[in-house]
Each structure stands twice: as C-alpha cells, then as structure tokens.
Short mmCIF file of C-alpha atoms (C1' of nucleotides) in Angstrom, two decimals:
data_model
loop_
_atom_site.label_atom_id
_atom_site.label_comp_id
_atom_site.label_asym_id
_atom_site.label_seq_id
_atom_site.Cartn_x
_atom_site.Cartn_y
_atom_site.Cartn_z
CA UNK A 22 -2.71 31.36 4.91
CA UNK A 23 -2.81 33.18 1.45
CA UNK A 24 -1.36 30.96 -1.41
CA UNK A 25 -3.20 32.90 -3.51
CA UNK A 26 -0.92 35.95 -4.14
CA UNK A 27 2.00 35.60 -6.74
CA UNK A 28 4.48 35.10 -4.28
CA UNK A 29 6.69 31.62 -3.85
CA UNK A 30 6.19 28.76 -6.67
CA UNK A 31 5.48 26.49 -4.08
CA UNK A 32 3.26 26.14 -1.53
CA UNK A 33 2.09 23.47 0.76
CA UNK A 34 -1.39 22.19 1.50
CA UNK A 35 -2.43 20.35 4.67
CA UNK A 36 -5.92 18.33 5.12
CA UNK A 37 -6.09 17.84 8.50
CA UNK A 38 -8.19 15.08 9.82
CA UNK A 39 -9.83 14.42 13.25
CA UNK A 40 -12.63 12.15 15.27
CA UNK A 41 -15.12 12.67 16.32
CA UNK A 42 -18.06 10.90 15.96
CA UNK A 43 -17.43 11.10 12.34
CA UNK A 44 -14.10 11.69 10.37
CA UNK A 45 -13.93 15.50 9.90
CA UNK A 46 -11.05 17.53 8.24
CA UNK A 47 -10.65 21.20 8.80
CA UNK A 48 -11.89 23.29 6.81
CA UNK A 49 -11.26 27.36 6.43
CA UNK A 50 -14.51 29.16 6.01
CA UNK A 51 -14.85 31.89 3.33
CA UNK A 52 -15.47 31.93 -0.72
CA UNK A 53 -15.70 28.15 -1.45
CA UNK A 54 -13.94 27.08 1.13
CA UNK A 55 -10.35 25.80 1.39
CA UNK A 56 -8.35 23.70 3.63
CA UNK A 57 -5.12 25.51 5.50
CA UNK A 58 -2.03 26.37 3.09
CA UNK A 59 1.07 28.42 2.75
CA UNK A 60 3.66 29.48 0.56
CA UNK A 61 7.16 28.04 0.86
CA UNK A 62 9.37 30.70 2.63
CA UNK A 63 12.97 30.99 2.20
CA UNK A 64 15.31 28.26 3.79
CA UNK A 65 12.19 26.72 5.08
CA UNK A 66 11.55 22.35 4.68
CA UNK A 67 8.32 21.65 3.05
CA UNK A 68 7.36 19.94 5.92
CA UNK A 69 7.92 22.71 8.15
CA UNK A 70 5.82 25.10 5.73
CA UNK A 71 2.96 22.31 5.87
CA UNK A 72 3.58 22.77 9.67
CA UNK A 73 3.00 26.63 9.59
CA UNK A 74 0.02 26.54 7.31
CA UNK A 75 -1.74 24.81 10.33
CA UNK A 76 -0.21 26.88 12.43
CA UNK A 77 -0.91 30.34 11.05
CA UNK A 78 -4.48 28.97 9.89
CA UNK A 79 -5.57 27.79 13.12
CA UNK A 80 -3.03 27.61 15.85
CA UNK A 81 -2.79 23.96 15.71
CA UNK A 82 0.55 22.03 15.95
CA UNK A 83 2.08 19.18 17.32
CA UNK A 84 0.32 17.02 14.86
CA UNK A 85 1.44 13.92 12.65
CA UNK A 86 2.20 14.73 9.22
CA UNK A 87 2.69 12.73 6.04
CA UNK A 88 2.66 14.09 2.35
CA UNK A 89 0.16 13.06 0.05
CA UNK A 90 1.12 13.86 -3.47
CA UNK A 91 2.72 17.21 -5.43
CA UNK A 92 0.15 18.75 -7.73
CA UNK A 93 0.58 21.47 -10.29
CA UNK A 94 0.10 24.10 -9.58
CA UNK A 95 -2.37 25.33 -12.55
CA UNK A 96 -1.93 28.88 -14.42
CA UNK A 97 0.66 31.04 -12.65
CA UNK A 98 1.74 30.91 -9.28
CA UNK A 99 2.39 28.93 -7.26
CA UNK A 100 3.80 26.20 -9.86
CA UNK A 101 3.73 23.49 -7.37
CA UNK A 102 1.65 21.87 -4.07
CA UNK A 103 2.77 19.77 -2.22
CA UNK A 104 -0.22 18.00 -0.15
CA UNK A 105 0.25 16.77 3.40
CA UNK A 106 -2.55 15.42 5.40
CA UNK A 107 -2.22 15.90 9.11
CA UNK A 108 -4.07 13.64 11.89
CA UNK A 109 -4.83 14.04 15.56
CA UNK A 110 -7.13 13.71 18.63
CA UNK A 111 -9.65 15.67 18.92
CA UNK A 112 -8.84 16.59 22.12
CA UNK A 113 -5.72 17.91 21.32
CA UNK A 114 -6.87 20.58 19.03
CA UNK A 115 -7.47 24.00 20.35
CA UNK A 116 -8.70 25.75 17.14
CA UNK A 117 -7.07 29.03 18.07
CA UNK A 118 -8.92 31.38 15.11
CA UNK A 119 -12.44 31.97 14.02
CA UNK A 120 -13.71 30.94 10.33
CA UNK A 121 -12.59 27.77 11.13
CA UNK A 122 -14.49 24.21 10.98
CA UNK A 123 -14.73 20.47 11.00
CA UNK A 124 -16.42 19.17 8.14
CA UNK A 125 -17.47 15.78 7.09
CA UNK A 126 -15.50 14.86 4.04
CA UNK A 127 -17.78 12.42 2.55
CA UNK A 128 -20.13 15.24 2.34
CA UNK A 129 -20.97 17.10 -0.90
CA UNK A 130 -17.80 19.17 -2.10
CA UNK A 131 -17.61 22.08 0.27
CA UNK A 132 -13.67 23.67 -0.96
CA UNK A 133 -12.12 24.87 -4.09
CA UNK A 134 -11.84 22.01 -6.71
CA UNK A 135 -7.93 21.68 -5.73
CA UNK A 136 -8.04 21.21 -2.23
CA UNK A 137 -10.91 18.53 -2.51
CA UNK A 138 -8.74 16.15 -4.65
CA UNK A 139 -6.41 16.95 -1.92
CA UNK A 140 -9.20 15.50 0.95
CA UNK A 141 -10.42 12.59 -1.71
CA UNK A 142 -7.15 11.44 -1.84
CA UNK A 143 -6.05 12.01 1.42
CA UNK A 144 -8.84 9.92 2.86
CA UNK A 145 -8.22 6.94 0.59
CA UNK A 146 -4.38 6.75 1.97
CA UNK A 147 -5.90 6.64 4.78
CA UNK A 148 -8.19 3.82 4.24
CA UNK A 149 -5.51 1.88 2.74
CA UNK A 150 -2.79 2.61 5.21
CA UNK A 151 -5.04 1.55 8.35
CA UNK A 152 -4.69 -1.95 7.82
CA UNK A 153 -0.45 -1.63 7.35
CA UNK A 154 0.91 1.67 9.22
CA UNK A 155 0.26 2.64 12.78
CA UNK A 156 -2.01 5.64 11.95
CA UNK A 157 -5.50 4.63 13.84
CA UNK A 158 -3.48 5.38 16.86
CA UNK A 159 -3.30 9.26 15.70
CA UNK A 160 -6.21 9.47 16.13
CA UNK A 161 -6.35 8.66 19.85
CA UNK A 162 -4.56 9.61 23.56
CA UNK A 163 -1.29 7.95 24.63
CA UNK A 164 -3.54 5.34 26.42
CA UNK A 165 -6.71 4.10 24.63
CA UNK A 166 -9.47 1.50 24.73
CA UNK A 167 -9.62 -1.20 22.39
CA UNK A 168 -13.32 0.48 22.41
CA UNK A 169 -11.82 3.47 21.19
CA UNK A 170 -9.59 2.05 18.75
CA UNK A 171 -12.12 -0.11 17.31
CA UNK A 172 -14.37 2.82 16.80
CA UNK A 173 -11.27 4.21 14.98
CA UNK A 174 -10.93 1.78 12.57
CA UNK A 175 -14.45 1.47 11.51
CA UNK A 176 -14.92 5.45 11.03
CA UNK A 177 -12.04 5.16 8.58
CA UNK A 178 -12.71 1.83 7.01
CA UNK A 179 -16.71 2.86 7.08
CA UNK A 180 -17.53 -0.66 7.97
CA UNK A 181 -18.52 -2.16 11.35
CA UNK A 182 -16.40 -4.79 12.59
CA UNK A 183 -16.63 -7.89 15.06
CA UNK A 184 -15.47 -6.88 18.42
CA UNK A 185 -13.69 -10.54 19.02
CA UNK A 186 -12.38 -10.43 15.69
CA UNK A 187 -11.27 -7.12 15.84
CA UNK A 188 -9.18 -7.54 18.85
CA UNK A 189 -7.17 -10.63 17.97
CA UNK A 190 -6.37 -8.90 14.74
CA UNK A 191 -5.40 -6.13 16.32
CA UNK A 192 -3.63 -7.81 18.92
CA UNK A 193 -2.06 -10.17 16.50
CA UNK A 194 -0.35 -6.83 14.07
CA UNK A 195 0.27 -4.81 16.76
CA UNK A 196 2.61 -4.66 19.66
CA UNK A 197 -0.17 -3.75 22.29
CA UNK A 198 0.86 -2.99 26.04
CA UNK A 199 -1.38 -3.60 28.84
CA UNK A 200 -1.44 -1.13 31.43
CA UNK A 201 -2.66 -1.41 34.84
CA UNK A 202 -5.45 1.33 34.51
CA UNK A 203 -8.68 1.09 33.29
CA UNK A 204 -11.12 3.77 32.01
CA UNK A 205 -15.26 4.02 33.50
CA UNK A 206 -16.98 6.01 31.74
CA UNK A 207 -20.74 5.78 31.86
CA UNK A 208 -23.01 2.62 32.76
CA UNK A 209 -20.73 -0.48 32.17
CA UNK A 210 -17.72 -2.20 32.71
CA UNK A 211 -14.75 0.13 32.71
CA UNK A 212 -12.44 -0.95 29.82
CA UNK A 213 -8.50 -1.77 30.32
CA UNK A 214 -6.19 0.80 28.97
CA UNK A 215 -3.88 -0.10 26.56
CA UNK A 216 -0.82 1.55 24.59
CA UNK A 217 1.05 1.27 21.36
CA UNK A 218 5.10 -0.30 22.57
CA UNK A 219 6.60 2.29 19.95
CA UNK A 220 10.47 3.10 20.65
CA UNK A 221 9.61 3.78 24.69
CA UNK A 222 11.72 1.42 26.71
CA UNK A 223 10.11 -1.88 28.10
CA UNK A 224 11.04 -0.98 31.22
CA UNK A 225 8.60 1.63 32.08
CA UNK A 226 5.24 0.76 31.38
CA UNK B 12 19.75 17.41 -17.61
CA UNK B 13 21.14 19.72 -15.11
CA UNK B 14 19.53 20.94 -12.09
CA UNK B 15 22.85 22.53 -10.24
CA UNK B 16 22.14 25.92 -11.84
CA UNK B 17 20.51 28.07 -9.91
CA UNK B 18 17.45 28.09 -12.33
CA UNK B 19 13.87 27.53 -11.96
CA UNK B 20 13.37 26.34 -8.04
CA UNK B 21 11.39 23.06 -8.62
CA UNK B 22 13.02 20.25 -10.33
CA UNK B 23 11.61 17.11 -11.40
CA UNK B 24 14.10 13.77 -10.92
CA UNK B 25 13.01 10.47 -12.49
CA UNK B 26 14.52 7.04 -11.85
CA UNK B 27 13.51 4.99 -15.01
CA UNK B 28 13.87 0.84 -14.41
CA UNK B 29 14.12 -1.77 -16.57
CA UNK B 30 14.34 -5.81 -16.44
CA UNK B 31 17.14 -7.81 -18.35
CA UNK B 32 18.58 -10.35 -15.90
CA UNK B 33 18.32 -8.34 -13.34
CA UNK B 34 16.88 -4.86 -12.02
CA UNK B 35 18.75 -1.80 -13.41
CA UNK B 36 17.84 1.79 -13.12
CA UNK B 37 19.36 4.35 -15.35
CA UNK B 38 22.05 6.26 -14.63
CA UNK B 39 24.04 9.56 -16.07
CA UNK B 40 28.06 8.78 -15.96
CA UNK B 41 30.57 11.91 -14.88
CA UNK B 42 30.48 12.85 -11.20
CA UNK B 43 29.36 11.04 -8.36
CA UNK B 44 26.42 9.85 -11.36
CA UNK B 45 22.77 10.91 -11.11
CA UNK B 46 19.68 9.62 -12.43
CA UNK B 47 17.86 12.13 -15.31
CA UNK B 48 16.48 15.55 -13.58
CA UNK B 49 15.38 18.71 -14.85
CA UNK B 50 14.19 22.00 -13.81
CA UNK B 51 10.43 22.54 -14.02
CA UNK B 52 9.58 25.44 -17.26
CA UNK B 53 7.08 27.88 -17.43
CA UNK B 54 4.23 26.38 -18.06
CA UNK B 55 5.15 22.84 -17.67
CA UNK B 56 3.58 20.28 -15.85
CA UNK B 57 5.65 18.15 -13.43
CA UNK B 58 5.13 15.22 -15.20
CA UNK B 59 5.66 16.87 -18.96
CA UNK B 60 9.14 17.90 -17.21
CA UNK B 61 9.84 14.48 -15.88
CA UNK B 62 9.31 13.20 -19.15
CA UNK B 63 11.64 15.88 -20.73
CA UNK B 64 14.31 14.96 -18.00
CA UNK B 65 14.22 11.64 -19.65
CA UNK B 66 14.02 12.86 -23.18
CA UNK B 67 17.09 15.22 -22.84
CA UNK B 68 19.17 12.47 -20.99
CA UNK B 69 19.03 9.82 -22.83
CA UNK B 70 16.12 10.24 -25.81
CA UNK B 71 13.77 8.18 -23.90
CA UNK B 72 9.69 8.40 -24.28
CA UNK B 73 6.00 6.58 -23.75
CA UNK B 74 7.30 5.22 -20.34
CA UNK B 75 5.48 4.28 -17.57
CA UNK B 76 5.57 7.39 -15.38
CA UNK B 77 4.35 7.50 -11.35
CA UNK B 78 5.43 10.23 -8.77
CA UNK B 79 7.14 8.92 -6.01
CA UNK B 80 7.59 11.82 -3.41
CA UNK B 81 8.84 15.26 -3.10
CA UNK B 82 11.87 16.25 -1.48
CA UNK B 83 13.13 19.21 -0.14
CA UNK B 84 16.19 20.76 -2.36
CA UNK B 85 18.36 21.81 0.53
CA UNK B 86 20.47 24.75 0.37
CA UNK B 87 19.83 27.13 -2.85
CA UNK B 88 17.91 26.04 -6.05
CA UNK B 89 16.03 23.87 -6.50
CA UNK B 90 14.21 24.17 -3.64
CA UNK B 91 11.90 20.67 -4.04
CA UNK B 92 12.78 17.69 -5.98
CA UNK B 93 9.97 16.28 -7.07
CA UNK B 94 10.81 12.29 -8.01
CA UNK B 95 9.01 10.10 -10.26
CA UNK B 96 10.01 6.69 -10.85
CA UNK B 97 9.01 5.10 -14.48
CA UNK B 98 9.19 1.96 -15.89
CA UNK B 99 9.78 0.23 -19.47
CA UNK B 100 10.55 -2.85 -21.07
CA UNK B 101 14.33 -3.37 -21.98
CA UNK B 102 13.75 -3.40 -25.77
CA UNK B 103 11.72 -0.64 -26.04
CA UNK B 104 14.59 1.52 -24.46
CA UNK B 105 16.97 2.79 -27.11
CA UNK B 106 19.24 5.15 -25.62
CA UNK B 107 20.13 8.14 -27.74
CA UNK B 108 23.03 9.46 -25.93
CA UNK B 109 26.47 8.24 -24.30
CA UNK B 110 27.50 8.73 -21.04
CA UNK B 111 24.44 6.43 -19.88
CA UNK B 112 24.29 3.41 -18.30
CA UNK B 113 21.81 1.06 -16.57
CA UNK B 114 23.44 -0.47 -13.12
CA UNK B 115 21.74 -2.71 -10.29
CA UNK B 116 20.09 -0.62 -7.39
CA UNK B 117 21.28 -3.14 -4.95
CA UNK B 118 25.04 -2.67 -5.54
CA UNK B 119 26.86 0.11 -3.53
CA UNK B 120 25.91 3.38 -4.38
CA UNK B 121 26.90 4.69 -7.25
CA UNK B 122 24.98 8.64 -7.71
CA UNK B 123 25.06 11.59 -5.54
CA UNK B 124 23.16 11.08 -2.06
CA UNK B 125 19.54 12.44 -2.64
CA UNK B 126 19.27 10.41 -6.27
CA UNK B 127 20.25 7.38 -4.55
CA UNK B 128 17.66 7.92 -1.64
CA UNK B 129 14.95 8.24 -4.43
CA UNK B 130 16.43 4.90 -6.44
CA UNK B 131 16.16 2.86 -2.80
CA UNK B 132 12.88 4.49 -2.34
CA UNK B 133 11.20 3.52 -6.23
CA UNK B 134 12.76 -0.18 -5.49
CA UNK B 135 10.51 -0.18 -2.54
CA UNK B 136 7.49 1.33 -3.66
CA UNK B 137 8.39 -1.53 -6.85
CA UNK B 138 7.97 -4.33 -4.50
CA UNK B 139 5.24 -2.71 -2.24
CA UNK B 140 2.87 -2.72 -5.48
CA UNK B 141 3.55 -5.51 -7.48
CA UNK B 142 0.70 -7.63 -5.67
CA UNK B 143 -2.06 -5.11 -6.01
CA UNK B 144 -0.80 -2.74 -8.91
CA UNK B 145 0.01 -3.97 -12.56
CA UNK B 146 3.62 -2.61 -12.82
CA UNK B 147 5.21 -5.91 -13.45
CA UNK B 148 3.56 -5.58 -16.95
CA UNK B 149 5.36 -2.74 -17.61
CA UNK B 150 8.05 -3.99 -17.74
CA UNK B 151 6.78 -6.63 -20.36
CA UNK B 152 5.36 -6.57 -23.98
CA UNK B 153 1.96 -6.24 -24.71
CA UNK B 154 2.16 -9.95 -25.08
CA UNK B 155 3.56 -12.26 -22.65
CA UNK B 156 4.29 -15.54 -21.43
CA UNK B 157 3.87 -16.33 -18.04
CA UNK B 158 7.49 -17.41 -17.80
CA UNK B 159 8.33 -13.48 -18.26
CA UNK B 160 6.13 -12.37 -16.06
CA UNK B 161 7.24 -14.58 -12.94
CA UNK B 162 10.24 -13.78 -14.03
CA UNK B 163 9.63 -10.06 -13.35
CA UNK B 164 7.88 -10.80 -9.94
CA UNK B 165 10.96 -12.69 -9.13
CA UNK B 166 13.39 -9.72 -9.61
CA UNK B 167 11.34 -7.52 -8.13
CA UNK B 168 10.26 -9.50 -4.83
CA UNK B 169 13.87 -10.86 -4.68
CA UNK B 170 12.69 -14.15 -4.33
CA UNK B 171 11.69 -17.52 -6.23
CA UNK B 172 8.35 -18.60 -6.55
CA UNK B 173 6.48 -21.63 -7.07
CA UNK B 174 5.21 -22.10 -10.64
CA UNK B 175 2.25 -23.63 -10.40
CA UNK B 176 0.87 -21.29 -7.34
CA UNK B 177 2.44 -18.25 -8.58
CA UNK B 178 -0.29 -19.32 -12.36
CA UNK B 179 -3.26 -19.82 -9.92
CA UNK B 180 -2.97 -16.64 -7.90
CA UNK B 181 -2.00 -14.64 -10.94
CA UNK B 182 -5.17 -15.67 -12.82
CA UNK B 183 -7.35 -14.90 -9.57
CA UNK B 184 -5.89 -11.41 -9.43
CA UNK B 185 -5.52 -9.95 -12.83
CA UNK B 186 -7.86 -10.76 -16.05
CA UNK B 187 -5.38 -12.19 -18.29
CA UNK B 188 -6.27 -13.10 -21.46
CA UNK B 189 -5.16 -15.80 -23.43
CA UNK B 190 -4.24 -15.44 -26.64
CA UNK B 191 -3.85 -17.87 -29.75
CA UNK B 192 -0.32 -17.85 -30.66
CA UNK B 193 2.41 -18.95 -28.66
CA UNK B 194 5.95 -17.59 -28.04
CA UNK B 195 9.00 -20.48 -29.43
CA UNK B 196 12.41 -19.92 -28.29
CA UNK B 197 14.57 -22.27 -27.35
CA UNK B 198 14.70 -26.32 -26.96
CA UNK B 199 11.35 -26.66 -25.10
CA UNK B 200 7.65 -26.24 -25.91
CA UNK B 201 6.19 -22.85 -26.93
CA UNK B 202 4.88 -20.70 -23.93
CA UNK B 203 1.45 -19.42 -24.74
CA UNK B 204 1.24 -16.09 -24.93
CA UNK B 205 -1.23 -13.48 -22.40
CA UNK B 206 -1.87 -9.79 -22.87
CA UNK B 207 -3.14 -8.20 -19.38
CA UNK B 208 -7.39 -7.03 -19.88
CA UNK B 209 -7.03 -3.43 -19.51
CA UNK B 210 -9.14 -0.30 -20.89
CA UNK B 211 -9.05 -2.86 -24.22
CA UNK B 212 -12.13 -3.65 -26.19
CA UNK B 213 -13.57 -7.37 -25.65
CA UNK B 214 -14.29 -7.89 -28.61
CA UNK B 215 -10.45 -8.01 -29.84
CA UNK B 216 -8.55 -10.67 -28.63
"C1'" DA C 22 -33.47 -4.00 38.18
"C1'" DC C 23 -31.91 -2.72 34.03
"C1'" DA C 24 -29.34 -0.71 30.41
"C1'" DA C 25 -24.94 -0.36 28.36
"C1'" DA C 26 -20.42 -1.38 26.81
"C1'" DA C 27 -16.42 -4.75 28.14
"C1'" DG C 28 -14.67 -8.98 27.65
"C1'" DT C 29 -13.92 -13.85 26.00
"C1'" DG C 30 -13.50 -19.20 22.26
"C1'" DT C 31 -14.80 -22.19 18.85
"C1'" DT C 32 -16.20 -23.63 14.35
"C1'" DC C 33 -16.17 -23.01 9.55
"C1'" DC C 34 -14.41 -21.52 5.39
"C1'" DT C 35 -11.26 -19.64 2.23
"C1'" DG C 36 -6.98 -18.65 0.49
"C1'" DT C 37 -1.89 -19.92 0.67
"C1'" DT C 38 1.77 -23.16 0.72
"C1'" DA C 39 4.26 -27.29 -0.47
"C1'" DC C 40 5.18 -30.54 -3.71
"C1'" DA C 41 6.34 -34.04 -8.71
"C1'" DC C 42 5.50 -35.35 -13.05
"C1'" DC C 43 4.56 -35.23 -18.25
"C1'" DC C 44 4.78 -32.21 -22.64
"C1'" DA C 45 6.61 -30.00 -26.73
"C1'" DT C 46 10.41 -28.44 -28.78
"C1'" DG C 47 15.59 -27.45 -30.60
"C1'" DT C 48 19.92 -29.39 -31.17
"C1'" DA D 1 18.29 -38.97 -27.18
"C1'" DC D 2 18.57 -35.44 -24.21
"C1'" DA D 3 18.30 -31.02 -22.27
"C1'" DT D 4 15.25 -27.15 -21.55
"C1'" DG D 5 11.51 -24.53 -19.99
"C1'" DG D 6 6.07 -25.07 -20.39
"C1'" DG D 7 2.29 -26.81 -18.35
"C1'" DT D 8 -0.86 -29.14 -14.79
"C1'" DG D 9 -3.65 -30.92 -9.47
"C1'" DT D 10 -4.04 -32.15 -4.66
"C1'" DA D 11 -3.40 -32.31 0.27
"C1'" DA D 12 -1.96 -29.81 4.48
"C1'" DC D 13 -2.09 -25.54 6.85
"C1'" DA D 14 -2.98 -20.90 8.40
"C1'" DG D 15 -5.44 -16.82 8.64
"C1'" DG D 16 -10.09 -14.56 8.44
"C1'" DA D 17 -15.18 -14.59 9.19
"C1'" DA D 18 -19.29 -15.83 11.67
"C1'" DC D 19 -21.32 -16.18 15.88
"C1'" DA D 20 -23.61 -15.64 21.82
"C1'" DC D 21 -23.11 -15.17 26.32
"C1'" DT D 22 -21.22 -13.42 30.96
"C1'" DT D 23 -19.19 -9.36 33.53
"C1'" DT D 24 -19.03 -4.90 35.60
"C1'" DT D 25 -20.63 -0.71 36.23
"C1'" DG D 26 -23.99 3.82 36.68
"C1'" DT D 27 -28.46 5.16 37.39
#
DNA sequence: ACAAAAGTGTTCCTGTTACACCCATGT
DNA sequence: ACATGGGTGTAACAGGAACACTTTTGT
C-alpha cells in the first residue's frame, strides 16, 4: 500500500485494467494519484507481492497477472519495481476500500510520473498481445458473446471492426466452443454463448 | 561476477549472443557454468549493472542491451534476478578474460538451472522479434550485405529462406540503404553493401 | 410495428510462397 | 574453365478487407 517508506528495495506495482464501457485501470485516490503497490516482504514471490498490493489496496484478487517491465527505482528506496498489469471482468471486482477508482487511461495523466509509464506501457502490451495471446477473454465471464468479445477487442485495439470479419478471424485463431445456451438481453435476438476450449476436458461442455 | 554472496538483494543477469556459424551465448566456465550476473550497487541503474556484469566477466562493452524479465531469487539473496539479454557482432567481441566461452543454446544444458531458463527464454524473445524489431542488425556491422543478414534471420528462425522473397520483404519492412561500395570475398561477385536507416542523417549516405 | 443487436457469404485485393537462371569474381 | 555466392521476376495461392440483408426478440 505504502512503497513509499524506506523499507524493502523492491517493490511491486500492479495496473489493473477492467471494461467497462471504456478501458479503465484502477486508480488509488490521494496526492497525484497512484496505482496499487507494495513492498517485497520476506520469503514472498514477486508475483505474490503484486498479488497483495491489489489485495491490501482494494480487496481485489483472483485476477490474471503478467509483469510488464522492472524499473529503477530512482533516488533511495526502493531500488527496484517490478510492474505487473492485472486484468479482469468487471463484474468480478468488488472494490472492497474507499479512495479507490476506475479511470480512463487515455485520459490526461492523473498518477505520479512512475506509475503512468507503468499504465502507458501496460496498455500498449496490451494492444499488441490481443491479436497473439488469449487476453480479450480476461476481460469477460466463463461464457461470452461474440458481441461481447468483439466489443473487447475494439476497446483495446480503439478501432471498430466488421462483425463478419471479426468472427471468422476470431473463429479461425481461436479454439471457440459452442454451448447450448444463449444470452437475451434487451430488444433483439438473444446471442449464442460461447467459451474459450482452454485445458477443460472435451468431454464436458 | 558473483551473485552467491549474500550481498545486495537485486541482481542483474545478462545473456550476451553472438552469430559465427551458429548462435552462441556466452558463458562463465567452473561450476555447473553461468552466464555474467552481478549484484545491483548503490546507486546503480539496472541496466549500468548489467553492463558491469558484462564488463567484469569478460571486458565486454557498447552492446546491444534489452531486459528480458525478472525473476524471483528463491531462497536468500538475491531476492530478484533481473535478466537482460544483449546482443553484438562476433568481431566486435574481444574477450578480456579466460574461463569464457561462447556455446550453442540449443545443445544440452550446460549453466545452473535459472541462467539456462533465461538463455531459452532470450532465444525466444530472439525469434519472436526478428520480423518486427531490428535485432538481426545487431548482430551485423554497420555495413552489410544482404547475404549476412539472411544469414542471421536464418540462425535465428532456424530455418532457410528463399533469397529472392526473403530481398523483397526485407526492403518492404526496413529502409535499407544502399550504399556505393561493395563487399569482395571469395570466388564470386561482390555483394553490395546496406547500412539499416536509423536516427542517421539523410544527407550522409 | 418498430427498434435493436444477432447472425450469415461472396468478391476483391494484397501480401506470401514457390520457383530457375544469369552475373561477377577468385583460383 | 569452373566453382561460388550475388543478383533478379512472375505466376499461383492464401489470408484480410469491404460490403447488405434477414432473424429474433422486447416494448
């Protein structure tokens, strides 16, 4: 929460990311704002310190996590960050603190100088990864739309895409499963349900 | 040069390549070998200590430096290792010491377990970037033929490519420029030589 | 009935692959 | 003269982009 104080030389920073009708990344109110870290305890993983930053900033966990890129430190303590950015569905987060909020990271520079390198850089990986790595699906439920998913993609790639197009693309890189369910929601057609084959067995779908 | 004293707790770790016939990395004889490492100094940037790893191993400088990713020390100091891997052309690599040798990544492992994870790791980060990053030209002269330089995508992508479509999509993805002179060596015509349009004036060819 | 998103194929274009011969030189 | 790597174009193919209408539902 504080990686502030001279305490460990490292410390690890997490931008966490999240849809909604934009891409937003949490942000933790107070001075110029900064985005949830923590100092590397004792016989602790760096991944599992990125893990309590979000945790001990805003209750959040169960999320994926990737690291970004180690940055000095600058004058003093701590020596070293190591970056992670974190992604999930809205839905799933419970923001368990106040001084807490989503912000738009294309927006004009709202968090200490440090920390928005971290969220520049952290949303180009992600624009570059989309296309490669299964991470548009982080952003969504188990069982999606390829409504939803397409809505995904364009946040991130901040371009609209053909819906035909789209979907043999998507259908053509990625293993999609079919399900038997479909979602209605609002005036229109409901839309088939659909979800990622990932290392569940082929025999329950 | 050693990072098994419990010293500073971050350490930087830097597998340095090369090209002659094949693709050889750099590593320190005695042990189960390593690749150059150092622990960070007050003061010191990671990358400044990277460089110094190299420096104090084998009297190496003004290489092509990138970090890779960080890894977690396990038990005792250092507590993260961050990795960088860094390129060079053969000839420009005079190594000042003994004890140091350059060996094929692909062979059976030759250097303790978390330096061979970060070799495997740079050799595929290598391959992932050749197409849209110019590292193969690190590995090459200023000036080059286009000979050397397929010759470097070769070895890298582990696998031969066509000549005449390896020229064409070369020349739609990089600015080469091409020089006057020509590079004779051997009992065939001259290969003209390129140098890769960087940061360089226009005006100088 | 109508508004709203779901769903579906074909044509065109562009970029990638496959492929064979002549050129300039050193020995 | 011959062996060696340097240098060049074209035709087939595959993957990506452009594009319009019908379907199913909630109100």
């Amino acid at each position: 929460m504080n990686d502030t104080k001279p305490s460990a030389p490292i410390a690890a920073a997490v931008a966490l990311f999240t849809i909604r009708e934009r891409l937003e990344f949490l942000r933790l109110e107070g001075g110029q704002g900064r985005i949830p870290s923590a100092p590397l305890e004792e016989g602790e993983t760096l991944e599992a310190c990125a893990r309590r930053a979000l945790w001990e900033a805003a209750s959040i966990e169960d999320v994926f996590l990737e690291q970004l890129y180690t940055f000095d430190g600058g004058r003093g303590h701590p020596r070293a960050i190591v970056a992670y950015y974190a992604l999930a569905p809205h839905d799933r987060l419970r923001i368990g603190r106040t001084g807490v909020g989503w912000v738009d990271p294309t927006l004009a520079p709202t968090l200490v100088e440090e920390h928005q390198i971290i969220v520049g850089r952290a949303c180009e990986r992600l624009a570059g990864k989309l296309e490669y790595a299964p991470i548009a699906y982080q952003f969504l439920a188990e069982r999606f739309t390829l409504g939803e998913l397409q809505t995904v993609y364009e946040i991130i790639g901040r371009q609209t895409l053909d819906k035909r197009n789209f979907r043999r693309r998507i259908r053509a890189s990625w293993d999609l499963v079919e399900t038997r369910d479909a979602r209605r929601g609002g005036p229109h057609r409901p839309a088939r349900l659909y979800r990622l084959r990932d290392a569940r067995p082929p025999w329950e779908e």
